[in-house]
Structure formats: C-alpha cells, structure tokens
Amino acid sequence: MDKSRFLYLEIADRLAGAIRLRTYAPGDRLPSVRALMRTEAVSQATAIHAMVELENRGLVVSHQRSGFFVKPPLPKLNIGAVDNAGALPVPKPTQSSIEPSAVSIQDLARGLLRAFQTPGLLSFGAAELAANLLPSADLKVATRNALSKQGAHILATPGPHGLAGLRQAVARLLATRGMVVSAHDVLITAGETDAMALALRAVTKPGDIVAVESPTYFGILQEIEEAGLQALEISTDPKTGIDVDELTRKADEIGIQAVILNPTFENPFGCCMEPHALRAVVEAMQKRSIPVIEDDVYADLGFEGMRTRSMASFDTEGNTIYCGSFSKVLSPGLRVGWCVPGKYADKVMALQERRPANVSTLAQSTLIEYLAGRRYAKHCGRITAMFEYQKPIIRDIIKEHFPVGTTATDPAGGFLFWVEIPAPFDAIIFYRKALTAGISVAPGPTFSASGRFGRAFRLSVGRKLTPEARRAIKTLGKIAHEVQASLARI
C-alpha cells in the first residue's frame, strides 16, 4: 500500500515522540497547521489530520482560534490503603480447542441481556457506556439541525446502502484507522452485529467452520449459532491477542472457511494486536483464500499513545470484511453500524438489498450533522482519558478485595476487564448471587462456544468510578470469596 497515504500518521508519531520526550511540555502550544504545512511540505488536510490523530490519542487538546496544546498530565491517583506488594497479575494465554464445536449459548446470552436491562440494577455486565457519558446535548443539536435542513424528507425510507453523506463521513473516519476507502465502499447497517451477520452469511454456508478468539464476544457466537456454523476457538493472549501461528496451523489442519476477529481492544480481553501480527493474519488468510471478518467497534477507545490501525488497512486484496459502529462511543440506541465488504461487496450488498428494513433516515442524518467538525474526536478523547485514569484504580480494587490468586486483564483501551478467580469457583453461581445483590456481570462461559471459562467473568466499567461503583466492585469481591468458600466445603 502507498506509504504516502499514511503520512499524517508519521507526522503524528513524530510529534507524539516529542511530547513524550517533553520537547513539548504539558500546556505548550504545538506548531500551527500552517507551520506544519511548511515544515513537512504537506497539504492542509494532511496537517489537520495529523493534529486530529494526536487529539484522538488523548495527547493534545484544541482551543478554538488558538491551536493545539499538549494535554496536562493526569492527576496522581489517591486510592487509599492498597496492598502494593506486587502488581495484579494478568491471566495466562488461553488454549485452542481441539475440534470445532456447534454453538449453543442463545439461552444464556438472552438471559444475560434481560438481566442487563433490569431496572435499578448496577450494570457491570453490558458492554456499553453509562447514559451520563454519552454526548446527549450535542446529539440533540445534531438532530434539530437535521430536522431543520431536511424537514419531511427525513421521514422517507432510505436506500438499502445508507445515506451518501453518512457513508462519506464513515469513509473519512476510517482514514484515521489507516484505511483508504470511498463512500461507495461503505454499507450502512443496523449496528455492528448486523454488519457481522451479513458478512458471515456472505462468505459461509451452514456447517462451515469459523475460527474465533478464545474467549470471544458472545454476540459473535450468537451469529455463528444463528447461521448454523461451527466455531473453532484459537489460543489468545490477554496482552497481544490471537496466536497467529496457531490460527495458521488450525487453518491448514482443520480447513476453516472464515475467521472473525476483534483485534483492537478485544472484547473481553481489551488487548490490541501489534501491526506486524495484523499483517501476518491478513497475509496468511489471503494465501489460503479464507475470508477475514474484522470487528472494530472499540477502535476509538485507545489509551494514550495507542495508535489503532485496522487489520483491513493491511489488506490489498479486499479479503477482509471490515465492520464497525458508533454503539460503544456515541449511543447504542442509534443502531447505526457499517460494513466495508471488500471483494465480497456484491454478495453482502445483495443480502442487504433483500432485507425489508433499513436504518432510519433520522438516525443517519443526525450522525451526518454530529460528525461534521471535531466533536466526535473531542468526545472520544474525554472518555478514553477517564477510562485510562480509572484502569489502575479498578485493578487495585480487584487486587485488594478479591480472593488471593485472582488475575485481571490490563486493557490497552476501552472499559472491559476479564477477571479469573482461582479454584474452587463457579462463574454462573457468582453471576446469580451478584444479581441478587443488585449488580450484573457477564459470566465467562458466555464467551466460549464450548462452555469454557467457568472461573472467569467480564467486568464492564463504562461509567464514572463513583463511590457507589467502587463499593459495588468491592461487593463483587466479597461475593467471590463467599462462592469460593461454599464450594470448598463441598
């Protein structure tokens, strides 16, 4: 791929390095866009793109009419009395399943979703932002603007591919992830799960084998089950993601027909694959003519210094079907996602065109208005800075209040934590006891086609870490002790 297409990333990397070396100290003003245009011999668009990339990484803040400034450091943590004898360990890499298996998690997953929606429940189960973190005021303004501009036309039925303006806005957003696509390449869908369902149906038939991370998001497993497919779980490292060599071996030994991965801030581990590993997956699967479906819903939630280049950006042959949405950042209620089908466009588009329902014109028009300007980048910067600040506090609470030997992931972005409790422990019993206490979590077996991870659960902290939230995590630790003690007596 033409390296010049990523020139803005090279500029952003150099400036990020200068910030880390304190060439530019907190509060310092960075070179203006015009200065960058002169010194880097680039266009205005490239210079602006580089500065927005730094803003997305949480390194700089913009002040209207004044330029970009280095972000002040996060305040020092004051978390009270915590045992600092050693850092909370991270879980060990998982193992691949020996054979593919039919998926049967629908009942458990539906039960989880019902529990997540229980009024009055403190939810650490659903992987979504708390309502008070959503940019509601800006979205309301965007909706009013859309209604004012379009009037009655906003009630019309949109075409099956999505509004041209939103497809263009998504194409611009994907440029920040290293992808060079046109609006024509983008298909608007009813959320990301819908995009992945389209992709699966386009490249597989019932009975086919699909390789997945282990553990993997239960929504992926639900779609695999709905399509009558089999899942093959591949060894995954909580820090670096799926084992590429193992994936390649299994592809040769078993004969998989597709791969579906969440390589950037993976759900539930929160890990981020390195660029060389992304490229290796793309090249290995291209060589074997195995389509890859990329779930990239958390891409804009990376912590400071984490550049998120998509797997699809390494694919020069269109073998990767890229799926994303705004559900984890803006609002799950909008139900707007997208798919970049690559060389499978004809199949995916044909499936979409046969569907009776489309994404509402109002939701699409609202996003067109909202995505104009830098509101989205600023919003992402605010919430990721908060999640990064809260991460060590959450890990310390887990270390202090959960049973000895507990491990938890150290996510590179997002707000998800995978917690493993030493034996004896039962995640389903723990989940039910937590519900009785008014707290929801997502038990580990939900994230496995073969029912693994009976001693693990996902903790989703997409909220401010208020005193109530801290007490709830401590309560979960107490419940974990109780479950472990009761099982030890059996």
CSV table of N, CA and C in Angstrom, one decimal, residues 196 199-200 203-204 208-213 216 220 224 229-232 234 242-244 246-248 250-252 255-263 273 281-282 284-286 288-295 311 319-323 344:
chain,number,residue,atom,x,y,z
A,196,MET,N,-21.8,-7.9,11.0
A,196,MET,CA,-21.1,-9.1,11.1
A,196,MET,C,-22.0,-10.3,10.6
A,199,ALA,N,-21.9,-10.3,6.9
A,199,ALA,CA,-20.6,-10.8,6.4
A,199,ALA,C,-20.5,-12.3,6.5
A,200,LEU,N,-21.0,-12.9,7.7
A,200,LEU,CA,-20.9,-14.3,7.8
A,200,LEU,C,-21.8,-15.0,6.8
A,203,VAL,N,-20.1,-15.2,3.3
A,203,VAL,CA,-18.9,-16.0,3.0
A,203,VAL,C,-18.9,-17.4,3.5
A,204,THR,N,-20.1,-17.8,4.1
A,204,THR,CA,-20.2,-19.2,4.7
A,204,THR,C,-21.5,-19.8,4.3
A,208,ASP,N,-20.2,-24.8,8.0
A,208,ASP,CA,-18.8,-24.4,7.9
A,208,ASP,C,-18.2,-24.1,9.2
A,209,ILE,N,-16.9,-24.1,9.3
A,209,ILE,CA,-16.1,-23.8,10.5
A,209,ILE,C,-15.6,-22.4,10.5
A,210,VAL,N,-15.8,-21.6,11.5
A,210,VAL,CA,-15.3,-20.3,11.7
A,210,VAL,C,-14.4,-20.2,12.9
A,211,ALA,N,-13.2,-19.7,12.6
A,211,ALA,CA,-12.2,-19.5,13.7
A,211,ALA,C,-12.5,-18.2,14.5
A,212,VAL,N,-12.4,-18.3,15.8
A,212,VAL,CA,-12.7,-17.1,16.7
A,212,VAL,C,-11.6,-17.1,17.7
A,213,GLU,N,-11.5,-15.9,18.4
A,213,GLU,CA,-10.6,-15.8,19.5
A,213,GLU,C,-11.2,-16.5,20.7
A,216,THR,N,-14.3,-15.0,23.2
A,216,THR,CA,-14.7,-14.0,22.2
A,216,THR,C,-16.1,-13.5,22.6
A,220,ILE,N,-20.9,-12.5,18.7
A,220,ILE,CA,-20.3,-13.2,17.6
A,220,ILE,C,-20.8,-14.7,17.6
A,224,ILE,N,-22.9,-16.9,14.9
A,224,ILE,CA,-22.5,-18.2,14.4
A,224,ILE,C,-23.5,-19.3,14.6
A,229,LEU,N,-23.4,-22.5,11.9
A,229,LEU,CA,-22.0,-22.7,11.7
A,229,LEU,C,-21.3,-23.3,12.9
A,230,GLN,N,-20.1,-23.8,12.8
A,230,GLN,CA,-19.3,-24.3,13.9
A,230,GLN,C,-18.2,-23.3,14.3
A,231,ALA,N,-17.9,-23.2,15.5
A,231,ALA,CA,-16.8,-22.3,16.0
A,231,ALA,C,-15.6,-23.1,16.4
A,232,LEU,N,-14.4,-22.6,16.0
A,232,LEU,CA,-13.1,-23.2,16.4
A,232,LEU,C,-12.4,-22.1,17.2
A,234,ILE,N,-9.4,-20.3,19.1
A,234,ILE,CA,-8.0,-20.3,18.9
A,234,ILE,C,-7.3,-19.6,20.1
A,242,ILE,N,-4.8,-12.9,19.4
A,242,ILE,CA,-4.8,-14.2,18.9
A,242,ILE,C,-3.5,-14.7,18.5
A,243,ASP,N,-3.2,-16.0,18.7
A,243,ASP,CA,-1.9,-16.6,18.3
A,243,ASP,C,-2.0,-16.9,16.8
A,244,VAL,N,-1.2,-16.1,16.1
A,244,VAL,CA,-1.3,-16.1,14.6
A,244,VAL,C,-0.8,-17.4,14.1
A,246,GLU,N,-0.8,-20.3,15.6
A,246,GLU,CA,-1.8,-21.4,15.9
A,246,GLU,C,-3.0,-21.3,14.9
A,247,LEU,N,-3.4,-20.0,14.7
A,247,LEU,CA,-4.5,-19.8,13.7
A,247,LEU,C,-4.1,-20.4,12.3
A,248,THR,N,-2.9,-20.2,11.9
A,248,THR,CA,-2.5,-20.7,10.6
A,248,THR,C,-2.4,-22.2,10.6
A,250,LYS,N,-4.2,-24.3,12.5
A,250,LYS,CA,-5.5,-24.8,12.5
A,250,LYS,C,-6.2,-24.7,11.1
A,251,ALA,N,-5.9,-23.6,10.5
A,251,ALA,CA,-6.4,-23.4,9.1
A,251,ALA,C,-6.0,-24.5,8.2
A,252,ASP,N,-4.8,-24.9,8.3
A,252,ASP,CA,-4.2,-26.0,7.5
A,252,ASP,C,-4.7,-27.4,7.9
A,255,GLY,N,-9.2,-26.9,8.2
A,255,GLY,CA,-9.9,-26.4,7.0
A,255,GLY,C,-11.0,-25.5,7.3
A,256,ILE,N,-10.7,-24.4,8.0
A,256,ILE,CA,-11.7,-23.4,8.3
A,256,ILE,C,-12.2,-22.6,7.1
A,257,GLN,N,-13.4,-22.1,7.1
A,257,GLN,CA,-13.9,-21.4,6.0
A,257,GLN,C,-13.9,-19.9,6.2
A,258,ALA,N,-13.8,-19.4,7.4
A,258,ALA,CA,-13.8,-18.0,7.7
A,258,ALA,C,-13.1,-17.7,9.1
A,259,VAL,N,-12.7,-16.5,9.3
A,259,VAL,CA,-12.1,-16.1,10.5
A,259,VAL,C,-12.9,-14.8,10.9
A,260,ILE,N,-13.3,-14.7,12.2
A,260,ILE,CA,-13.9,-13.4,12.7
A,260,ILE,C,-13.1,-13.0,13.9
A,261,LEU,N,-12.5,-11.8,13.9
A,261,LEU,CA,-11.7,-11.3,14.9
A,261,LEU,C,-12.0,-9.9,15.4
A,262,ASN,N,-11.7,-9.7,16.7
A,262,ASN,CA,-11.9,-8.3,17.2
A,262,ASN,C,-10.5,-7.9,17.7
A,263,PRO,N,-9.6,-7.5,16.8
A,263,PRO,CA,-8.1,-7.4,17.1
A,263,PRO,C,-7.8,-6.1,17.9
A,273,MET,N,-3.8,-6.1,19.0
A,273,MET,CA,-2.7,-6.8,18.3
A,273,MET,C,-1.8,-5.8,17.7
A,281,VAL,N,-1.8,-12.0,9.9
A,281,VAL,CA,-3.1,-12.7,9.7
A,281,VAL,C,-3.6,-12.4,8.3
A,282,VAL,N,-3.6,-11.2,7.9
A,282,VAL,CA,-4.1,-10.8,6.6
A,282,VAL,C,-3.4,-11.6,5.5
A,284,ALA,N,-1.6,-14.5,5.8
A,284,ALA,CA,-1.8,-15.9,5.9
A,284,ALA,C,-3.2,-16.3,5.4
A,285,MET,N,-4.2,-15.5,5.7
A,285,MET,CA,-5.5,-15.9,5.2
A,285,MET,C,-5.7,-15.6,3.7
A,286,GLN,N,-5.1,-14.5,3.2
A,286,GLN,CA,-5.1,-14.3,1.8
A,286,GLN,C,-4.5,-15.5,1.0
A,288,ARG,N,-4.5,-18.5,1.8
A,288,ARG,CA,-5.3,-19.6,1.8
A,288,ARG,C,-6.8,-19.4,1.3
A,289,SER,N,-7.0,-18.2,0.8
A,289,SER,CA,-8.3,-17.8,0.3
A,289,SER,C,-9.4,-17.9,1.4
A,290,ILE,N,-9.1,-17.6,2.7
A,290,ILE,CA,-10.0,-17.7,3.8
A,290,ILE,C,-10.4,-16.2,4.1
A,291,PRO,N,-11.7,-15.9,4.0
A,291,PRO,CA,-12.1,-14.5,4.3
A,291,PRO,C,-12.0,-14.2,5.8
A,292,VAL,N,-11.6,-12.9,6.1
A,292,VAL,CA,-11.5,-12.5,7.5
A,292,VAL,C,-12.6,-11.4,7.7
A,293,ILE,N,-13.3,-11.5,8.8
A,293,ILE,CA,-14.3,-10.5,9.2
A,293,ILE,C,-13.7,-9.8,10.4
A,294,GLU,N,-13.5,-8.5,10.3
A,294,GLU,CA,-12.9,-7.7,11.4
A,294,GLU,C,-14.0,-6.9,12.1
A,295,ASP,N,-14.1,-7.2,13.4
A,295,ASP,CA,-15.0,-6.5,14.3
A,295,ASP,C,-14.1,-5.3,15.0
A,311,MET,N,-7.0,-3.9,10.9
A,311,MET,CA,-6.4,-5.1,10.2
A,311,MET,C,-6.7,-4.9,8.7
A,319,ASN,N,-9.8,-9.0,1.0
A,319,ASN,CA,-10.2,-10.3,1.6
A,319,ASN,C,-10.7,-10.1,3.0
A,320,THR,N,-10.6,-8.9,3.6
A,320,THR,CA,-11.1,-8.6,4.9
A,320,THR,C,-12.4,-7.8,4.8
A,321,ILE,N,-13.4,-8.3,5.5
A,321,ILE,CA,-14.7,-7.5,5.6
A,321,ILE,C,-14.6,-6.8,6.9
A,322,TYR,N,-14.7,-5.5,6.8
A,322,TYR,CA,-14.5,-4.6,8.0
A,322,TYR,C,-15.8,-4.2,8.5
A,323,CYS,N,-16.1,-4.3,9.8
A,323,CYS,CA,-17.3,-4.0,10.5
A,323,CYS,C,-17.1,-3.1,11.7
A,344,TYR,N,-16.0,-8.9,-1.4
A,344,TYR,CA,-17.3,-9.6,-1.2
A,344,TYR,C,-18.5,-8.6,-1.3
